[in-house]
Amino acid sequence: MTGHKTSLPFGDGPDDGPGDGLGDGLGDRPDNPLDEAATARATISADAIVTSWNEGARRLLGHLPSEVVGRRAAALLAEEVSPADVRAVAALPRWSGTLTLRHRDGRPVRVRLLAHRGEPIADGGPGDWLLVSPLPGPEGGTRDVEEEGAEAADEALLALASQQSPCPVAIYDRMLRLRRINDQMADVIGLPESEIRGLRLSEIGGMLESEELERHMVEVLRTGERRDVETFRRVGEEAHARAWSARLAPVKAPDGEVRGICLAAHDITEQYLARQRLLLLSESSVRIGTTLDVTRTAQELADVGVPGLADFVSVDLLERLDQNAGAEGVEAFAEPPPGPLAGPVVLRRVARQSVFPGAPEAVIKLGQVGTYPEFSPQARSLAVGRPSIHRVTDPVFRRWTAESPALAAMLRTYGLHSMMSVPIRARGVTLGVATFSRHTRPDPFTHDDVLLAEEITTRAAVCLDNARRFTRERDTALALQRSLLPQTLPRPTALDVAFRYQPAGPYAGVGGDWFDVIPLSGARVALVVGDVVGHGIHASATMGRLRTAVRTLADVDLPPDELLTHLDDLVIHLSAEGTASTPTGGVTPAEDMTPAGDVGATCLYAVYDPVARSCALARAGHPPPVLVDPDGTVNPVQVPAGPPLGVGGLPFEAVEFEMPEGAVLALYTDGLIGGRGRDLDEGLAALTGALARLSPSLEAGCDSVLRTLLPEQGAPDDVALLLARTRGLDASRVATWDVPDDPALVARARRDVTDQLMTWGLEEAVFTTELVVSELVTNAMRHATAPIQLRLIYDHTLICEVSDGSNTAPHLRRARVFDEGGRGLLLVAQLSLRWGSRHSATGKTIWAEQALPSPES
């Protein structure tokens, strides 16, 4: 017994069982060309009972169906089969091999068998085994179903089958010269065999011509191993390009020598195009949406479409969505209308791409606005909200070209023959339309192309909508920020100032950096730079609140460390308010890029006194200022950093240092010295180096510093820079008197002031100044303590200051009719531009500022 696996599962079973023959099959029908009796066939159940027996089995072994059906299969065996073999075969789905069976006349017969396990029966039990065997011919060989023993007929059949095979086949010899091709290959090449026999593949013009393919054939000859090669050819004159899989198999002699190559080609165009669509779709996911810029995203959509899907692609957006449409970005990015659009549509061309350099086939240029009539493919696709395909022979095009001579000229020049319009829609709103056109590719758009274009455009639409929303929110934040920052700075006599504010790059979000120059009493000036943590509208709004708070606290004339302490308390309160107002679950509006309860900031506050030529400053977690001395020496000012605003519970420390006339103080935010992979220390060193080359012009100096420290593509964070050059107040323009605490000496104080004003040439200010001095000195003697000091400062205004040793703040009140006093401060307020008080370590100072007469008067 021989077999590929083991013996057939013939075992013991019951002596009887149901069964019938196979004589009622196709072989019994006279019109059937199949001879069922040419094959011996029988079925055996899982418990080794013969269940069917056909005429071929009777011819092979001589048993009638009635003699074997329902009986044990083991009775047909002429050799022993072990139980182990039976169990091994029972686990297999198929078995083939040779068995010795018993003929009806008792002689053994060697039979080649193929056994298949049938499908399970309805109750889940194992199915029957089907056994088949070809009947032996007259000379002991197999019997052909067409004509038994006709070897010549076999060869003829083989030749016909090879010639008429549905698979294109070509035979090449060892010199790679064509010897034979079948009919299908002749159709593929487009030439009969007689005209190309003896040529090499690279010498034959046709679909499979390829030098690379011939190189693979050389390798097959060398190695004797089969190779599969894919090739895709497009011929301009043909309507359709085809993709082929070429299987190169060596033709070997019996001794193994390679005598030639058989090339079998398989048309895989549909599979190839499907793969190309998947690749293009995958590529679109990577290439579209790399930025949050509307125009850039639209251009990425056009770039992906050419040449993989079309020869020319244009992207038109609703005019209100074009970020360059209006002077104000907020207006340009108005919310698009929901749903499809009806009627003629006005669109702006924002992107295009073509297989020709410069996209000469574009009728509408980049940035131009075009009106598409309601019957145009673009307007129709926007109206129905679905893609549409049109040929230039459609009536729509005839009507459109009749109304647009430019379009008609383009169609004649470039031969555009197929157009596909796909609406750009995302989140229920219409953004525009993408138009795909073909002119160099001869094949028109198909339904699969529509699905691909729609999928790519849908992905691009989401990216465009994200860019639109981001740009709208950024423009809103920028507009808010611009409204909260100073548009111009005051020009105090004590300082020359220049500033620059540069928002972060377009994708970093608007920050909360701010700066300010605040005139104070006594010709002093406050310089402020701050930075709110985070980005977005919330950071800009917080910046505006803190800037207002700093100006308010500066009016109170608080020292720098005390001002930062009050500002720290305000930030803590803002954080508490934000946390309390945050919705359940911590969800905040989409425009806020910083959580509402997360408020923090850094700040630097400096006060320059031109009379004392000194500067007092304190910082709250902010980078230190840099001082440029008149001799060009550059050093960061050593001042304790202090905690950032919002930490609470920690003190701030102020320092005071001399600032000679002509010194420059640079205040800035961390965006100037951070970024580009460097730490703040490296950035501070770069800043000091840039300031060492500071030009005489502060405006030019600001530009030079920004060029040196910031990348060309924009800083990753907002940048604020404030440069201030000191100008000292000449001693001749300041007069100071110590006033004894004696009411009788008030008159002498008035005379001293009058004499000084006459010296300065301010005769017209004498009367008003005498009244102000008289009231302030008298109040100091009545309500305060010594020492009392009077000071006049002649700046762009006339400043009168009276200092005393009391910490009691003055109050403006309304005197009653019969009161003898209480009108002094009211009189001072009426005679002055502004007035106020400030406290010091030794008491307080009440000051009043008067306008000087104009030179013409």
CSV table of N, CA and C in Angstrom, one decimal, residues 772 776 798-801 828 832-836 846-850:
chain,number,residue,atom,x,y,z
A,772,VAL,N,-1.0,128.5,44.5
A,772,VAL,CA,-0.7,127.1,44.7
A,772,VAL,C,0.3,126.9,45.8
A,776,LEU,N,-0.5,125.1,49.5
A,776,LEU,CA,0.2,123.8,49.8
A,776,LEU,C,1.1,124.0,51.1
A,798,LEU,N,5.2,123.2,34.6
A,798,LEU,CA,5.8,123.7,35.9
A,798,LEU,C,5.2,122.9,37.0
A,799,ILE,N,6.1,122.2,37.8
A,799,ILE,CA,5.7,121.3,38.9
A,799,ILE,C,6.1,122.0,40.2
A,800,CYS,N,5.1,122.0,41.1
A,800,CYS,CA,5.3,122.5,42.4
A,800,CYS,C,5.1,121.4,43.4
A,801,GLU,N,6.1,121.2,44.3
A,801,GLU,CA,6.0,120.1,45.2
A,801,GLU,C,6.2,120.6,46.6
A,828,VAL,N,-6.4,124.4,44.5
A,828,VAL,CA,-5.2,123.9,43.8
A,828,VAL,C,-5.6,123.0,42.6
A,832,SER,N,-4.6,123.7,38.5
A,832,SER,CA,-3.6,122.8,38.0
A,832,SER,C,-4.1,121.9,36.9
A,833,LEU,N,-3.2,121.4,36.1
A,833,LEU,CA,-3.5,120.4,35.1
A,833,LEU,C,-3.9,119.1,35.9
A,834,ARG,N,-3.1,118.8,36.8
A,834,ARG,CA,-3.3,117.6,37.7
A,834,ARG,C,-2.6,117.8,38.9
A,835,TRP,N,-3.0,117.1,40.0
A,835,TRP,CA,-2.3,117.2,41.3
A,835,TRP,C,-2.4,115.8,41.9
A,836,GLY,N,-1.7,115.6,43.0
A,836,GLY,CA,-1.7,114.4,43.7
A,836,GLY,C,-0.7,114.3,44.8
A,846,ILE,N,3.1,116.5,48.3
A,846,ILE,CA,1.9,116.9,47.6
A,846,ILE,C,2.4,117.7,46.4
A,847,TRP,N,1.9,117.4,45.2
A,847,TRP,CA,2.4,118.1,44.0
A,847,TRP,C,1.3,118.6,43.1
A,848,ALA,N,1.6,119.6,42.4
A,848,ALA,CA,0.6,120.2,41.4
A,848,ALA,C,1.4,120.5,40.2
A,849,GLU,N,0.8,120.2,39.0
A,849,GLU,CA,1.4,120.4,37.7
A,849,GLU,C,0.6,121.5,36.9
A,850,GLN,N,1.3,122.5,36.5
A,850,GLN,CA,0.6,123.6,35.7
A,850,GLN,C,1.2,123.6,34.3
